[in-house]
Coordinates of C-alpha atoms in Angstrom, one line a residue:
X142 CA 10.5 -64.7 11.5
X143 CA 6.8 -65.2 12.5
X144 CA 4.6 -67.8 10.8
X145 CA 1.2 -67.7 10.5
X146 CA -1.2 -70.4 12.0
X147 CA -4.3 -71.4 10.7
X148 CA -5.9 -69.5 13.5
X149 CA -3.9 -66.4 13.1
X150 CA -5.1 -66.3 9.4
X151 CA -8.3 -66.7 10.2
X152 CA -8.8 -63.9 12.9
X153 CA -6.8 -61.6 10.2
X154 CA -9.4 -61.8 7.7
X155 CA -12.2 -61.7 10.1
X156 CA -10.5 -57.9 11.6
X157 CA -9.6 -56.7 8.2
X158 CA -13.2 -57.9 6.4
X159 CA -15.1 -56.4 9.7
X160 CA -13.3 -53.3 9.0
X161 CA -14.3 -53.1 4.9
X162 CA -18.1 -53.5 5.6
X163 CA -17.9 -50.5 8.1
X164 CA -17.6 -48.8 4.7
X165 CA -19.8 -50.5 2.3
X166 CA -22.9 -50.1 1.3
X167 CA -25.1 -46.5 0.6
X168 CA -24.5 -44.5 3.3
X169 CA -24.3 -41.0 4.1
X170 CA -21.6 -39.6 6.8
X171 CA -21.9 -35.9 7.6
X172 CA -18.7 -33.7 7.9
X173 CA -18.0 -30.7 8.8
X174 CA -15.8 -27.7 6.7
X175 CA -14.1 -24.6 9.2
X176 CA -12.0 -21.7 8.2
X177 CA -12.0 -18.1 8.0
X178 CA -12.0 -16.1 4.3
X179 CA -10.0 -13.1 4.5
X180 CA -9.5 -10.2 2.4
X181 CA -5.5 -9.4 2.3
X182 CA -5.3 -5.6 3.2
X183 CA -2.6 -3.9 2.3
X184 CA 1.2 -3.2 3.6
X185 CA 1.1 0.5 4.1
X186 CA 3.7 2.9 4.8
X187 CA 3.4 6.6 6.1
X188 CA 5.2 9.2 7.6
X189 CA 4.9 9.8 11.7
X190 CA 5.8 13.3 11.2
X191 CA 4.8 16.5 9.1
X192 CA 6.9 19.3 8.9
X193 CA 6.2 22.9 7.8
X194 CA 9.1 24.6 8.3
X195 CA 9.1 28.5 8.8
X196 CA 5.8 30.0 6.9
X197 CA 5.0 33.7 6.9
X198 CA 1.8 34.0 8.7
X199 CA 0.2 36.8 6.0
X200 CA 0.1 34.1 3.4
X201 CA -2.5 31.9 4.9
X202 CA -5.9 31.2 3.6
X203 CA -8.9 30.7 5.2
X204 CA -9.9 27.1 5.7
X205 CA -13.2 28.2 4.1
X206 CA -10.8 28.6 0.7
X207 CA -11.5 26.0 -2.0
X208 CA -7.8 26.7 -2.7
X209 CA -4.3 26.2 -1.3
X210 CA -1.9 28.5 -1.3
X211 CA 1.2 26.1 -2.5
X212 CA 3.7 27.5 0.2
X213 CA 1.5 26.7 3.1
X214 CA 1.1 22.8 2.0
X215 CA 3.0 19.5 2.7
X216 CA 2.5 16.4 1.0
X217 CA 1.6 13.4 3.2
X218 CA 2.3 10.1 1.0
X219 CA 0.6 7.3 1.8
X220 CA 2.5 4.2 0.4
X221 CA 0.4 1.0 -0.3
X222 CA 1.9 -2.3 -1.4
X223 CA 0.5 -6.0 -1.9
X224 CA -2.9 -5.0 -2.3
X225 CA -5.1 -7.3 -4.0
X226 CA -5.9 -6.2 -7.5
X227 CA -9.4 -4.2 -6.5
X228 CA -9.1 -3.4 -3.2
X229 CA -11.0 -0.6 -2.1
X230 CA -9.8 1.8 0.8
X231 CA -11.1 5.0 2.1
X232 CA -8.5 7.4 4.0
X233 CA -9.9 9.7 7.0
X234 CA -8.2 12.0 9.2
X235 CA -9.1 12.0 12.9
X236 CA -7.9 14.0 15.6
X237 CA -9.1 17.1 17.3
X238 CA -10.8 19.5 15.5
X239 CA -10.7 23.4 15.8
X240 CA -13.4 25.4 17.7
X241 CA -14.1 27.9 15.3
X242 CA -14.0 25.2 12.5
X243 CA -14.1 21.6 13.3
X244 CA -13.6 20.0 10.0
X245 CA -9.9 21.5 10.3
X246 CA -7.1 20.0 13.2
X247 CA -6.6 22.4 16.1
X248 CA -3.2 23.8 17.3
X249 CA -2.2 22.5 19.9
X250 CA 1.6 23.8 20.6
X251 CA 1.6 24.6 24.3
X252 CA 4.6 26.8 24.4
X253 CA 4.8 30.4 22.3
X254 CA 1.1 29.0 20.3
X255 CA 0.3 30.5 17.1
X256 CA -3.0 31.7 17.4
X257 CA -6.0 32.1 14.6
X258 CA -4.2 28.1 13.0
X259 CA -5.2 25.2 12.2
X260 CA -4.2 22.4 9.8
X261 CA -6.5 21.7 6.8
X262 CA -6.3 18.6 4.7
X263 CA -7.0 17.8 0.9
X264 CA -7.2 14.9 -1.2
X265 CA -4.5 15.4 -3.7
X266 CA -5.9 12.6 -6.2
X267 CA -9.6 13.3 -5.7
X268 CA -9.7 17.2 -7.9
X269 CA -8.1 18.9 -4.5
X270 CA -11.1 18.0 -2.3
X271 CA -11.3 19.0 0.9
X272 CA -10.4 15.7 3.8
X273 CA -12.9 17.0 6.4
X274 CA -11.0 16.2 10.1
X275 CA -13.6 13.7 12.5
X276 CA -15.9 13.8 9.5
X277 CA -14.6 10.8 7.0
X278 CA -15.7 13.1 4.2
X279 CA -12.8 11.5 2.1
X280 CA -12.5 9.8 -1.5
X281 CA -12.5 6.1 -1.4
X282 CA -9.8 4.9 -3.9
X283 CA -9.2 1.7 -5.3
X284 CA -5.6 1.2 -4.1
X285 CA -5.3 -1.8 -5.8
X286 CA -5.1 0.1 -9.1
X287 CA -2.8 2.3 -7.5
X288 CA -0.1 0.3 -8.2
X289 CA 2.0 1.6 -10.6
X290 CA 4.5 -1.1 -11.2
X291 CA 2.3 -4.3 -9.8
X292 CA 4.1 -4.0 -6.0
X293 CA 3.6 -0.4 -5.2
X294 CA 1.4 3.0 -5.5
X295 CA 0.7 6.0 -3.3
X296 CA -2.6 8.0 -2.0
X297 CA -1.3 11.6 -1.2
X298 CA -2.6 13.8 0.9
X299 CA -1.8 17.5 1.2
X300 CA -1.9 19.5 4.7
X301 CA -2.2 23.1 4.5
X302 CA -1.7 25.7 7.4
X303 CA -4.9 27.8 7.6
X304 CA -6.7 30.6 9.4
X305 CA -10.1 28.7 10.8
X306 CA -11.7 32.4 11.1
X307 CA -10.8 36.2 9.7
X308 CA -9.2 37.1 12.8
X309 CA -5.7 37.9 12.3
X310 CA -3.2 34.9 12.6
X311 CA -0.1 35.2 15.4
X312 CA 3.0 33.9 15.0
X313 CA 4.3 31.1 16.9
X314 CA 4.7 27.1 17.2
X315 CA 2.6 25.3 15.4
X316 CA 1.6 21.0 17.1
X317 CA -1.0 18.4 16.4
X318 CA -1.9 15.1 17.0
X319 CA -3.9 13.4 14.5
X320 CA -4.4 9.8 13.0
X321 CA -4.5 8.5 9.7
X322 CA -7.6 6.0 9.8
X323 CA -7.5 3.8 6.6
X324 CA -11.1 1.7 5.5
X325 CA -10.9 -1.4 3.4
X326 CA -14.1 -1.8 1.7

């Protein structure tokens, strides 16, 4: 066990007392605050593919239609989940439009093509409005309301194979390549 001399004592008081009046007194320190604010987007979930089967080639619209013809159309879901209660998105398609009509996605099979095609897309939720390709002419939803039971909620849009001009369309295969570009405002 240690004792404590006179001495010992005294230096104590002197360190601990020379610490206190750093602090006393009406002074003003400065501090700084950091950090970084952030908006939690949403968990999404969509399909990689799209898949219209076998469609007969005299039942296609023109992309010009304000109409789909239901046979021609797929629905692409977009699944949203842990969105914050008002969050805002807008969804756009982008990929490589048609020459004869650029606000539709070109074909671009390279074996056995089907000619006079191209793929058209709608917002199903927004009255059947057309989703403009390269052009991010889409509704902006608030995906946060989406949710239908507090975790999850969908934004759905619907492809449609089209004719881009009146020229006949051929049969064949049918490719694209397109990206789903989702906004948070």
């Amino acid at each position: 066990m240690k004792t404590f001399t006179k001495n010992n004592l005294l230096v104590a008081l002197m360190v601990f007392s020379g610490a206190a009046s750093a602090f006393t007194g009406n002074e003003a320190h400065e501090f700084t605050v950091s950090g970084n604010l952030q908006v939690n987007p949403c968990v999404i979930d969509l399909p990689s593919t799209i898949d219209f089967g076998h469609i007969n080639v005299d039942t296609l619209a023109l992309s010009s239609s304000t109409s789909l013809i239901a046979g021609n159309t797929q629905v692409y879901n977009i699944q949203f989940t842990q969105c914050a209660e008002n969050q805002m998105a807008q969804i756009s398609v982008l990929g490589t439009g048609d020459s004869s009509d650029p606000t539709t996605l070109v074909n671009a099979a390279t074996e056995e093509s089907a000619t006079n095609i191209a793929i058209s897309f709608w917002d199903v939720g927004n009255a059947g409005k057309k989703n403009d390709v390269n052009t991010g002419s889409s509704a902006i939803y608030n995906v946060g309301q989406l949710l239908n039971d507090e975790t999850s909620g969908s934004i759905h849009l619907q492809a449609s194979l089209v004719r881009p001009t009146e020229a006949v369309a051929k049969p064949g295969n049918i490719a694209a390549s397109a990206q789903i570009n989702i906004t948070y405002l």
